[in-house]
Coordinates of N, CA and C and ligand atoms in Angstrom, one line a residue:
M1 N 117.6 75.2 125.2 CA 117.1 76.7 125.1 C 116.8 77.4 125.7
S2 N 117.1 79.0 126.0 CA 116.6 79.7 127.2 C 115.3 80.0 127.3
Y3 N 115.0 80.6 128.5 CA 113.6 81.1 129.2 C 113.8 82.4 129.9
T4 N 113.4 83.3 129.4 CA 113.9 84.5 130.9 C 112.1 84.4 131.2
K5 N 112.2 85.0 131.9 CA 110.3 85.8 132.2 C 110.6 87.1 131.3
V6 N 109.2 87.3 130.5 CA 108.8 87.7 129.4 C 107.5 88.9 130.3
T7 N 107.1 89.9 130.0 CA 106.3 90.6 130.3 C 105.7 91.5 129.1
C8 N 104.6 91.4 129.7 CA 104.4 92.9 128.6 C 103.9 94.3 129.4
G9 N 104.9 95.0 128.9 CA 104.8 96.4 129.4 C 103.9 97.5 129.0
E10 N 103.6 98.5 129.3 CA 103.2 99.7 129.4 C 103.2 100.5 128.0
M11 N 102.5 101.0 127.5 CA 103.0 101.7 126.1 C 102.1 102.7 126.0
I12 N 102.1 103.3 125.0 CA 101.8 105.1 124.8 C 101.2 104.4 123.1
L13 N 99.9 105.0 123.4 CA 99.3 104.2 121.6 C 99.2 105.9 121.3
N14 N 99.7 106.4 120.0 CA 98.9 107.7 119.5 C 98.4 106.8 118.1
Q15 N 98.8 106.2 117.2 CA 98.1 105.9 115.9 C 96.7 105.3 116.1
T16 N 97.1 104.1 117.4 CA 95.7 103.2 116.7 C 94.4 103.2 117.2
A17 N 93.8 103.9 118.0 CA 92.8 104.5 118.1 C 92.2 105.5 116.6
K18 N 93.2 106.4 116.4 CA 93.2 107.3 114.5 C 92.7 106.2 113.8
I19 N 93.4 105.4 113.6 CA 93.9 104.5 112.3 C 92.8 103.9 112.5
I20 N 92.3 103.3 113.8 CA 90.6 102.3 113.8 C 89.6 102.8 113.8
N21 N 89.7 104.6 114.0 CA 88.4 105.2 113.8 C 88.1 106.2 112.4
Q22 N 89.5 105.9 111.7 CA 89.4 106.3 110.4 C 88.9 105.5 109.5
A23 N 89.1 104.0 109.6 CA 88.3 103.2 108.8 C 86.6 102.9 109.2
S24 N 86.6 102.9 110.5 CA 85.5 102.5 110.7 C 84.0 104.2 110.0
K25 N 85.1 105.2 109.9 CA 84.7 106.3 109.1 C 84.4 106.1 108.0
E26 N 85.3 105.2 106.9 CA 85.6 105.0 106.4 C 84.1 103.8 105.8
K27 N 83.9 103.2 106.5 CA 83.0 102.1 106.4 C 84.0 100.8 105.8
R28 N 85.2 100.6 106.4 CA 86.3 99.8 106.1 C 86.5 98.8 106.8
N29 N 86.6 97.9 107.1 CA 87.0 97.1 107.6 C 88.0 96.0 108.0
T30 N 88.0 96.4 106.6 CA 90.0 95.2 106.4 C 91.0 97.1 106.6
L31 N 92.1 96.7 107.8 CA 93.4 97.6 107.6 C 94.0 97.6 106.4
L32 N 95.0 98.1 106.0 CA 95.7 98.1 104.9 C 97.0 97.7 106.0
E33 N 97.6 96.5 104.8 CA 99.0 96.4 105.5 C 99.9 97.7 106.0
T34 N 100.1 98.2 105.8 CA 100.4 99.5 106.2 C 99.8 100.2 107.7
E35 N 98.6 100.5 107.6 CA 97.8 100.2 109.4 C 98.2 99.4 109.9
A36 N 98.0 98.1 109.3 CA 98.2 97.2 110.4 C 99.5 96.7 111.4
K37 N 100.5 97.6 110.4 CA 101.9 97.5 110.7 C 102.3 98.7 111.5
T38 N 101.5 99.5 111.5 CA 101.9 100.7 112.4 C 101.0 100.3 114.1
I39 N 99.9 100.1 114.1 CA 99.4 99.5 115.3 C 100.2 98.3 116.2
L40 N 101.0 97.7 114.8 CA 101.8 96.6 115.6 C 103.2 97.1 116.5
T41 N 103.5 98.4 115.4 CA 104.3 99.0 116.3 C 104.2 99.4 117.7
E42 N 102.9 100.0 118.0 CA 103.1 100.6 119.1 C 102.7 99.7 119.9
Y43 N 102.5 98.3 119.4 CA 102.0 97.2 120.8 C 103.8 96.8 120.8
N44 N 104.6 97.1 120.2 CA 105.7 96.8 120.7 C 105.8 95.1 119.6
I45 N 105.4 95.5 118.8 CA 105.4 93.6 118.0 C 106.7 94.0 116.8
P46 N 107.4 93.8 116.6 CA 108.5 94.2 115.3 C 107.8 94.0 114.2
V47 N 108.1 94.4 113.4 CA 107.4 94.3 111.8 C 108.9 94.6 110.6
T48 N 108.4 94.4 109.6 CA 109.5 94.8 108.3 C 109.6 96.5 108.1
K49 N 110.7 97.0 108.2 CA 110.8 98.4 107.7 C 110.4 98.6 106.5
S50 N 108.8 99.8 106.2 CA 108.8 99.9 105.2 C 108.1 101.5 104.5
N51 N 107.8 101.8 103.2 CA 107.6 103.1 103.5 C 106.7 103.1 102.0
L52 N 105.7 103.6 101.9 CA 104.6 103.8 100.7 C 105.3 104.5 99.8
A53 N 105.2 104.2 98.7 CA 105.8 104.6 97.0 C 104.6 105.2 96.6
K54 N 104.7 106.4 95.7 CA 103.3 106.3 94.9 C 103.7 106.5 93.4
S55 N 105.8 106.5 93.4 CA 105.5 106.4 91.8 C 107.0 105.3 92.0
D56 N 107.4 105.0 90.8 CA 108.9 104.0 91.1 C 110.0 105.0 91.1
K57 N 109.9 106.4 90.7 CA 111.0 107.1 90.8 C 111.1 107.1 92.8
E58 N 109.9 107.4 93.5 CA 109.5 107.2 95.1 C 110.2 105.8 95.4
A59 N 109.7 104.9 94.8 CA 110.2 103.4 95.2 C 111.6 103.0 95.3
T60 N 111.8 103.5 94.3 CA 113.9 103.4 94.1 C 114.6 104.3 95.2
D61 N 114.0 105.3 95.1 CA 114.9 106.0 96.3 C 114.4 105.5 98.1
Y62 N 112.9 104.9 98.1 CA 112.9 104.3 99.0 C 114.1 103.0 99.3
A63 N 114.0 102.8 98.4 CA 114.5 101.2 98.1 C 116.0 101.7 98.7
D64 N 116.9 102.4 97.9 CA 118.2 102.7 98.3 C 118.4 103.3 99.8
R65 N 117.4 103.8 100.3 CA 117.7 104.4 101.7 C 117.8 102.8 102.5
I66 N 116.6 101.9 102.0 CA 116.3 101.2 103.3 C 117.4 99.8 102.8
G67 N 117.6 99.6 101.8 CA 118.8 99.0 101.4 C 118.5 97.6 100.8
Y68 N 119.2 96.9 99.8 CA 119.2 95.5 99.5 C 119.2 95.1 100.2
P69 N 118.5 93.6 99.5 CA 117.1 93.0 99.1 C 116.3 93.9 99.2
I70 N 114.9 94.0 98.7 CA 114.0 94.8 99.1 C 112.7 94.0 98.0
V71 N 111.5 94.3 98.7 CA 110.2 93.4 98.3 C 109.2 95.0 98.1
L72 N 108.5 94.2 97.3 CA 107.1 95.2 96.9 C 105.8 95.0 96.9
K73 N 105.2 95.7 97.8 CA 103.8 94.6 97.9 C 102.3 96.0 97.0
I74 N 101.5 95.4 96.7 CA 100.5 96.5 96.7 C 100.0 96.5 97.5
V75 N 99.4 98.1 97.8 CA 98.2 98.8 98.7 C 97.3 98.8 98.1
S76 N 96.1 98.2 98.6 CA 95.0 98.4 97.9 C 93.4 98.1 99.0
P77 N 92.5 99.1 99.4 CA 91.7 98.4 100.3 C 90.8 97.1 99.2
D78 N 91.0 97.0 98.1 CA 90.2 96.2 97.2 C 91.4 94.7 97.3
I79 N 92.1 94.9 97.2 CA 93.1 93.6 97.5 C 93.6 92.9 98.7
I80 N 93.0 91.8 98.9 CA 93.1 91.6 100.7 C 94.1 90.2 100.4
H81 N 94.3 89.6 99.5 CA 95.0 88.4 99.6 C 96.3 88.6 98.9
K82 N 97.2 89.6 98.5 CA 98.2 90.7 97.4 C 99.1 89.1 96.6
S83 N 99.1 88.6 97.1 CA 99.7 87.4 96.3 C 99.2 87.1 95.4
D84 N 97.7 86.8 95.9 CA 96.5 85.7 94.6 C 96.4 87.1 93.2
A85 N 96.8 88.2 93.9 CA 96.5 89.7 92.5 C 98.2 90.0 92.1
G86 N 99.4 88.7 91.9 CA 100.8 89.2 91.5 C 100.8 90.8 92.3
G87 N 100.5 90.9 93.5 CA 100.9 92.1 94.3 C 101.8 91.9 95.0
V88 N 102.9 90.6 95.0 CA 103.8 90.7 95.5 C 105.2 90.5 94.7
L89 N 106.3 91.0 95.1 CA 107.4 90.7 94.4 C 109.0 91.0 95.5
I90 N 109.1 89.9 95.5 CA 110.7 89.6 96.3 C 111.7 89.5 96.0
N91 N 112.9 89.7 96.9 CA 114.2 89.7 96.2 C 114.6 90.8 94.8
L92 N 114.5 91.5 95.3 CA 115.1 93.0 94.2 C 115.8 93.3 94.8
K93 N 117.1 93.1 93.5 CA 118.3 93.3 94.2 C 119.2 94.9 94.0
T94 N 118.6 95.2 93.1 CA 118.8 96.8 92.2 C 117.7 97.9 92.6
S95 N 117.9 98.9 91.8 CA 117.3 100.3 92.0 C 116.3 99.8 90.5
S96 N 116.9 99.3 89.6 CA 116.4 99.0 88.7 C 115.4 97.9 88.6
D97 N 116.1 96.8 89.3 CA 114.9 95.5 89.7 C 113.4 96.3 90.4
V98 N 113.7 97.5 91.0 CA 112.7 98.2 91.5 C 111.4 98.8 91.0
A99 N 112.2 99.4 90.2 CA 111.8 100.5 89.4 C 110.6 99.2 88.1
G100 N 110.8 98.1 87.6 CA 110.7 97.6 86.4 C 109.3 97.0 87.4
A101 N 109.6 96.5 88.8 CA 108.9 95.4 89.7 C 107.3 96.8 89.7
Y102 N 107.6 97.5 90.3 CA 107.1 99.2 90.9 C 105.5 98.6 89.5
K103 N 106.2 98.9 88.0 CA 105.4 98.6 87.4 C 104.7 97.4 87.0
K104 N 105.2 96.5 86.9 CA 104.8 95.2 86.7 C 103.2 94.6 87.6
I105 N 103.6 95.0 89.1 CA 102.8 95.1 89.9 C 101.8 96.0 89.7
I106 N 101.5 96.8 89.4 CA 100.8 98.0 89.0 C 99.7 97.3 88.1
E107 N 100.8 96.9 86.8 CA 100.0 96.0 86.3 C 99.1 95.1 86.5
N108 N 100.6 94.1 87.1 CA 99.1 92.7 87.4 C 98.1 93.0 88.2
V109 N 97.4 94.0 89.2 CA 96.6 94.2 90.0 C 96.1 94.7 89.2
K110 N 95.8 95.8 87.7 CA 94.6 95.9 87.6 C 94.5 95.1 86.6
K111 N 95.2 94.0 86.2 CA 94.5 93.1 85.7 C 93.7 91.8 86.2
Y112 N 94.5 92.1 87.4 CA 93.6 91.0 88.2 C 92.1 91.2 88.4
R113 N 92.4 93.2 88.8 CA 90.8 93.5 89.2 C 90.9 95.3 88.6
A114 N 90.3 95.5 87.7 CA 90.1 96.9 86.9 C 90.0 97.6 87.4
D115 N 88.8 97.7 89.1 CA 88.8 98.4 89.3 C 89.1 98.7 90.2
A116 N 90.5 97.9 91.1 CA 91.3 98.2 92.8 C 92.1 99.9 92.6
R117 N 91.3 100.1 93.5 CA 92.1 101.5 94.1 C 93.2 100.5 94.6
I118 N 94.4 101.6 94.1 CA 95.4 102.2 94.1 C 96.1 102.8 95.2
L119 N 96.6 102.5 95.8 CA 97.2 103.6 97.1 C 98.7 103.9 96.8
G120 N 99.1 102.7 96.1 CA 100.6 103.2 96.1 C 101.3 102.0 96.4
V121 N 102.5 101.4 96.4 CA 103.4 100.2 96.8 C 104.2 100.2 98.1
L122 N 104.6 99.4 98.4 CA 104.6 99.2 100.0 C 106.4 99.0 99.1
V123 N 107.3 100.0 100.0 CA 108.4 99.3 99.4 C 109.0 98.9 101.1
Q124 N 109.2 97.4 101.2 CA 109.8 97.1 102.3 C 111.5 96.0 102.2
E125 N 111.6 96.2 103.5 CA 113.0 95.4 103.5 C 112.5 94.2 103.6
M126 N 113.6 93.2 102.8 CA 113.6 91.9 102.8 C 114.0 91.5 104.1
A127 N 113.3 90.5 104.4 CA 113.3 89.6 105.9 C 113.9 88.6 105.0
P128 N 115.2 87.9 105.6 CA 116.3 86.8 105.8 C 115.3 85.8 106.0
Q129 N 115.0 84.5 105.5 CA 114.3 83.5 105.2 C 114.9 82.5 106.6
S130 N 113.6 82.2 107.2 CA 114.5 81.1 108.4 C 112.7 80.3 108.5
T131 N 112.6 79.9 109.6 CA 111.5 79.0 110.2 C 110.1 80.4 110.4
E132 N 108.7 79.6 109.2 CA 107.8 80.7 109.3 C 106.8 80.2 110.3
V133 N 106.4 81.4 111.2 CA 105.2 81.2 111.9 C 104.1 81.9 112.4
I134 N 103.1 81.3 112.3 CA 101.6 82.5 112.6 C 101.3 82.9 113.6
V135 N 101.0 84.0 114.2 CA 100.1 84.1 115.3 C 99.0 85.4 115.1
G136 N 97.9 84.3 114.8 CA 96.7 85.0 114.8 C 95.6 85.1 115.7
A137 N 94.6 86.0 115.6 CA 93.5 85.8 116.9 C 92.1 86.1 115.9
I138 N 91.3 85.9 116.3 CA 90.3 85.4 116.0 C 88.9 85.9 117.5
K139 N 87.8 86.5 117.7 CA 86.8 86.5 117.9 C 85.9 85.6 118.3
D140 N 85.9 85.0 119.0 CA 84.7 83.5 118.8 C 84.1 84.7 119.6
P141 N 82.7 83.8 119.3 CA 81.6 84.3 119.6 C 81.4 84.0 121.0
Q142 N 81.8 82.9 121.7 CA 81.5 81.9 122.7 C 82.5 82.9 123.9
F143 N 83.5 82.5 123.4 CA 84.8 82.8 124.3 C 85.7 84.1 124.5
G144 N 85.0 85.0 123.0 CA 85.6 86.3 123.2 C 87.6 85.9 122.3
Q145 N 88.1 86.9 122.5 CA 88.9 86.8 121.4 C 90.2 85.8 121.9
T146 N 90.4 85.1 121.0 CA 91.1 83.7 121.4 C 92.7 84.1 120.5
V147 N 93.3 83.6 120.8 CA 94.9 83.8 120.0 C 95.3 82.3 119.6
M148 N 96.2 82.4 118.4 CA 95.9 80.9 117.5 C 97.9 81.2 117.3
F149 N 98.4 80.0 117.5 CA 100.4 80.1 117.2 C 100.3 78.7 116.9
G150 N 100.8 78.8 115.5 CA 101.6 77.4 114.8 C 102.9 77.7 113.8
L151 N 103.2 76.2 113.1 CA 104.6 77.1 112.3 C 103.7 77.4 110.9
G152 N 104.3 77.9 109.8 CA 103.5 78.5 108.6 C 103.5 77.3 107.5
G153 N 102.6 77.7 106.6 CA 102.9 77.1 105.1 C 102.5 76.0 106.1
I154 N 102.5 74.6 105.5 CA 101.9 73.5 105.3 C 101.7 73.0 107.1
F155 N 102.2 73.1 107.6 CA 102.1 73.0 108.9 C 101.0 73.4 109.4
V156 N 100.6 74.6 109.4 CA 98.9 74.8 109.6 C 98.2 74.3 108.5
E157 N 98.3 74.5 107.2 CA 97.4 74.2 105.9 C 97.2 73.2 106.4
L158 N 97.4 71.8 106.3 CA 97.5 70.5 105.8 C 97.8 69.7 107.1
L159 N 98.6 70.0 107.9 CA 98.8 69.3 109.6 C 98.1 69.5 110.7
K160 N 96.7 71.0 110.2 CA 96.4 71.8 111.5 C 97.3 71.9 113.0
D161 N 98.7 72.2 113.2 CA 99.0 71.4 114.2 C 99.2 73.2 114.6
V162 N 98.0 73.6 115.4 CA 98.5 74.9 115.8 C 97.8 74.7 117.2
N163 N 98.0 75.8 118.6 CA 97.4 75.6 119.4 C 96.4 77.2 119.5
F164 N 95.5 77.7 120.5 CA 94.7 78.2 120.7 C 94.4 78.4 122.0
R165 N 94.6 79.9 122.4 CA 95.1 79.9 124.1 C 93.5 80.9 124.0
V166 N 92.5 81.3 125.2 CA 91.8 82.5 125.4 C 92.4 83.6 125.6
A167 N 92.2 84.7 125.3 CA 93.2 85.7 125.6 C 92.4 86.5 127.2
P168 N 93.4 87.4 128.1 CA 94.0 87.7 128.0 C 95.0 86.2 128.5
I169 N 96.4 86.3 128.3 CA 97.3 84.8 127.6 C 98.5 86.0 128.5
T170 N 99.2 84.7 129.4 CA 100.2 85.0 130.2 C 101.7 84.6 129.8
A171 N 102.4 84.9 129.7 CA 104.2 84.6 129.5 C 103.9 83.4 129.2
E172 N 103.8 82.5 130.4 CA 103.7 81.3 130.5 C 102.8 80.5 129.6
E173 N 101.7 81.3 129.6 CA 100.7 80.3 128.3 C 100.9 80.3 127.2
A174 N 101.5 81.2 127.0 CA 102.4 82.2 125.5 C 103.1 80.6 125.2
K175 N 104.4 80.6 126.1 CA 105.2 79.8 126.2 C 104.7 78.0 125.9
E176 N 103.2 78.0 126.4 CA 103.0 76.6 126.4 C 102.3 76.2 124.9
M177 N 102.2 77.6 124.1 CA 101.6 77.2 123.0 C 102.1 77.1 121.9
I178 N 103.5 77.3 122.3 CA 104.7 77.2 121.6 C 105.6 76.0 121.3
T179 N 105.6 75.3 123.2 CA 106.2 73.9 123.2 C 105.4 72.8 122.9
Q180 N 104.3 73.5 123.1 CA 103.4 72.0 122.7 C 103.0 71.9 121.9
L181 N 103.6 72.2 120.5 CA 103.0 71.6 118.9 C 104.0 70.6 119.0
K182 N 103.5 69.9 117.9 CA 103.7 68.3 117.5 C 105.1 69.0 116.8
T183 N 105.3 69.9 116.2 CA 105.6 70.7 115.6 C 106.8 71.2 115.6
F184 N 106.7 71.5 117.5 CA 107.5 72.6 118.3 C 109.3 72.2 117.6
P185 N 109.9 70.6 117.5 CA 111.0 70.6 117.6 C 111.4 71.2 116.1
L186 N 110.9 72.1 115.4 CA 111.5 72.7 114.3 C 111.9 73.5 114.7
L187 N 111.0 74.1 115.6 CA 111.9 75.5 116.4 C 113.3 75.4 117.6
N188 N 113.3 74.0 117.7 CA 114.2 73.6 118.5 C 115.4 73.5 118.3
G189 N 116.0 73.5 116.9 CA 117.2 72.8 116.3 C 117.3 71.6 116.1
Y190 N 115.4 70.9 116.0 CA 115.5 69.8 114.6 C 116.6 69.8 113.7
R191 N 117.0 68.7 113.4 CA 117.9 68.6 112.1 C 118.7 70.2 111.8
N192 N 119.7 70.5 112.2 CA 119.5 71.7 111.7 C 119.1 72.9 111.4
T193 N 117.4 72.6 111.6 CA 116.5 74.3 111.7 C 117.2 74.9 112.6
P194 N 116.6 76.3 112.5 CA 117.7 77.4 113.2 C 116.9 77.4 114.7
L195 N 118.0 77.1 115.4 CA 116.9 77.5 116.9 C 116.1 78.7 117.4
A196 N 115.1 79.0 117.6 CA 114.3 80.0 117.2 C 114.5 80.2 118.4
D197 N 113.9 81.7 118.6 CA 114.5 82.9 119.6 C 112.6 82.6 120.6
L198 N 112.7 81.8 121.6 CA 111.4 82.1 122.0 C 110.8 82.8 122.7
D199 N 112.0 83.6 123.6 CA 111.1 85.0 124.1 C 110.5 85.8 123.5
A200 N 111.4 86.2 121.8 CA 110.7 86.6 121.1 C 109.7 86.4 120.4
L201 N 109.0 85.1 120.1 CA 108.1 84.4 120.0 C 106.8 84.9 120.9
I202 N 107.5 84.7 122.3 CA 106.5 84.6 123.6 C 105.8 86.0 123.2
R203 N 107.1 87.3 123.3 CA 106.9 88.5 123.6 C 105.8 88.9 122.7
I204 N 105.8 88.4 121.4 CA 104.6 88.5 120.2 C 103.6 88.4 120.2
I205 N 103.5 87.2 121.1 CA 102.1 86.6 121.6 C 101.4 87.1 122.6
C206 N 102.7 87.6 123.5 CA 101.6 88.1 124.5 C 101.1 89.7 124.0
N207 N 101.6 90.2 123.0 CA 101.5 91.4 122.6 C 100.3 92.0 122.0
V208 N 99.9 90.2 121.3 CA 98.8 90.3 120.7 C 97.8 90.1 121.2
S209 N 98.0 89.7 122.5 CA 96.8 88.9 123.2 C 96.5 90.7 123.7
R210 N 97.6 91.5 124.3 CA 97.1 92.8 124.8 C 96.4 93.4 123.8
L211 N 96.7 93.8 122.5 CA 96.4 94.2 121.2 C 95.1 94.1 121.3
V212 N 94.5 92.3 121.1 CA 93.1 92.2 121.0 C 92.2 92.8 122.2
M213 N 93.0 92.5 123.2 CA 91.9 92.6 124.6 C 91.6 94.1 124.8
E214 N 92.7 95.3 124.2 CA 92.8 96.7 124.2 C 92.1 97.5 123.0
Q215 N 91.5 96.6 122.2 CA 90.9 96.8 121.0 C 89.8 95.7 120.7
P216 N 88.5 95.6 121.6 CA 87.8 94.8 120.9 C 87.5 94.3 119.4
V217 N 87.2 95.9 119.1 CA 86.5 95.9 117.5 C 87.1 95.3 116.6
I218 N 88.4 94.4 117.2 CA 89.3 93.6 116.0 C 88.7 92.4 116.2
K219 N 88.4 91.9 115.0 CA 87.2 91.0 114.7 C 88.6 89.8 113.9
E220 N 89.7 89.3 113.8 CA 90.4 89.1 113.2 C 91.9 89.8 113.1
L221 N 92.7 88.8 113.5 CA 94.0 89.4 113.4 C 95.2 88.5 112.7
D222 N 95.9 88.5 111.9 CA 96.8 87.7 110.8 C 98.5 87.8 110.9
L223 N 99.1 87.4 111.4 CA 100.4 87.7 111.2 C 100.9 86.9 110.5
N224 N 101.0 86.9 109.2 CA 101.3 85.6 108.7 C 102.0 85.9 107.2
P225 N 103.4 85.2 107.0 CA 104.1 84.9 108.1 C 104.9 85.8 109.3
I226 N 105.9 85.2 110.1 CA 106.6 85.6 111.0 C 107.4 85.4 111.2
M227 N 109.0 85.5 110.6 CA 110.1 85.4 110.5 C 110.7 84.8 111.7
A228 N 111.1 83.5 112.3 CA 111.3 83.4 114.2 C 113.0 82.9 113.7
Y229 N 113.8 83.8 114.3 CA 115.6 83.9 113.9 C 116.2 83.8 115.4
P230 N 117.0 82.8 115.0 CA 117.9 82.5 116.5 C 117.7 83.9 117.6
K231 N 117.9 84.8 116.9 CA 117.6 86.1 117.6 C 116.9 87.1 117.2
G232 N 115.7 87.6 118.2 CA 114.7 87.7 117.6 C 113.3 87.7 116.7
A233 N 112.8 87.7 115.8 CA 111.4 87.4 115.1 C 110.7 88.6 114.3
K234 N 110.0 88.6 113.7 CA 109.5 89.9 112.2 C 108.7 89.8 112.0
A235 N 107.9 90.2 112.2 CA 106.3 89.8 111.0 C 106.4 90.7 109.8
V236 N 106.4 89.9 108.6 CA 106.5 90.7 107.3 C 105.0 90.3 106.8
D237 N 104.1 90.3 107.2 CA 103.0 90.5 106.9 C 101.9 90.2 107.9
A238 N 101.0 91.5 107.7 CA 99.8 91.8 108.9 C 98.3 92.0 107.9
R239 N 97.7 91.5 108.9 CA 96.3 91.5 108.5 C 95.4 92.1 109.4
I240 N 94.7 93.1 109.3 CA 93.5 93.5 110.6 C 92.4 93.6 110.0
I241 N 91.3 92.6 110.9 CA 89.6 93.0 110.5 C 89.0 93.4 111.4
L242 N 88.3 94.4 111.4 CA 87.5 95.1 112.2 C 85.7 93.9 112.2
E243 N 85.3 94.5 113.3 CA 84.1 94.3 113.3 C 83.2 95.1 112.3
Ligands
ADP1 P1 100.0 88.0 100.9 O1 99.4 87.5 102.2 O2 98.8 88.7 101.4 O3 99.9 87.4 99.8 P2 102.6 88.6 102.0 O4 102.7 90.4 102.8 O5 102.9 87.7 103.0 O6 101.2 89.0 101.0 O7 103.8 88.0 101.0 C1 103.4 87.0 100.3 C2 105.0 86.3 100.9 O8 105.8 86.8 100.3 C3 104.7 86.1 102.2 O9 104.9 84.5 102.9 C4 106.6 85.5 102.5 O10 106.9 84.7 102.3 C5 107.1 86.4 101.3 N1 107.3 87.7 102.0 C6 107.0 89.1 102.1 N2 106.9 89.9 102.1 C7 108.5 89.4 102.6 C8 109.7 90.3 103.5 N3 109.5 91.4 103.3 N4 110.8 89.2 103.4 C9 110.8 88.8 103.3 N5 109.7 87.7 102.6 C10 108.9 89.0 102.7
MG2 MG1 100.7 86.8 104.3

């Protein structure tokens, strides 16, 4: 596995403070996926391309522009776990799939929670399947901002194979968080699993550490899942909870 020194550079933040202020003004402590991903982009964390559609026509226009396959997701301040509400439909291959899925998502969400405020549907590039990893952060009452790394799905839920470090985290510590997992071989080419780009994952951990240190009002952050590729990595979902 290759490893080069990764540092987290300076960056210009235009939207982050605005989004956080707006949410606190509305007394809303959970950011929308769109808001969370705008913040991540400002912190150089790669996310799936997406556009917010307000009608099925807008959804198909965006889908044609982004390219197929497409994922649609509900955007609602009242729906935190989107798939539980039938609010995520993946692998949509044509514009008529997208139009149908748009209506279906609205219908599912209304059935799930009749009073949910629906801001629209996110039209998103579908990230190719790969090994799924999770980067999380939590503000510990004793230690402060703490960052977590693990493999997605059963590895976190069942095996609890995750590593935590107190922020700020250096690139060297981020590397250890990854390589010291019991499941690390699954990122390192074990039995035909794709070789993950370690530098890309280190960069994400570093940038998350920097984000939660610079924005102490963040109480919880959850990038679940991140697709880990042989070259690069991309967050397909993002949740940020404020104090
Ligand atoms: P939630 O966690 O709120 O239910 P997600 O955005 O994580 O919603 O979507 C649920 C699942 O759908 C993800 O765990 C992932 O497996 C898949 N998924 C979501 N968005 C994409 C995407 N853009 N590309 C590929 N798969 C996706
Ligand atoms: Mg998710």
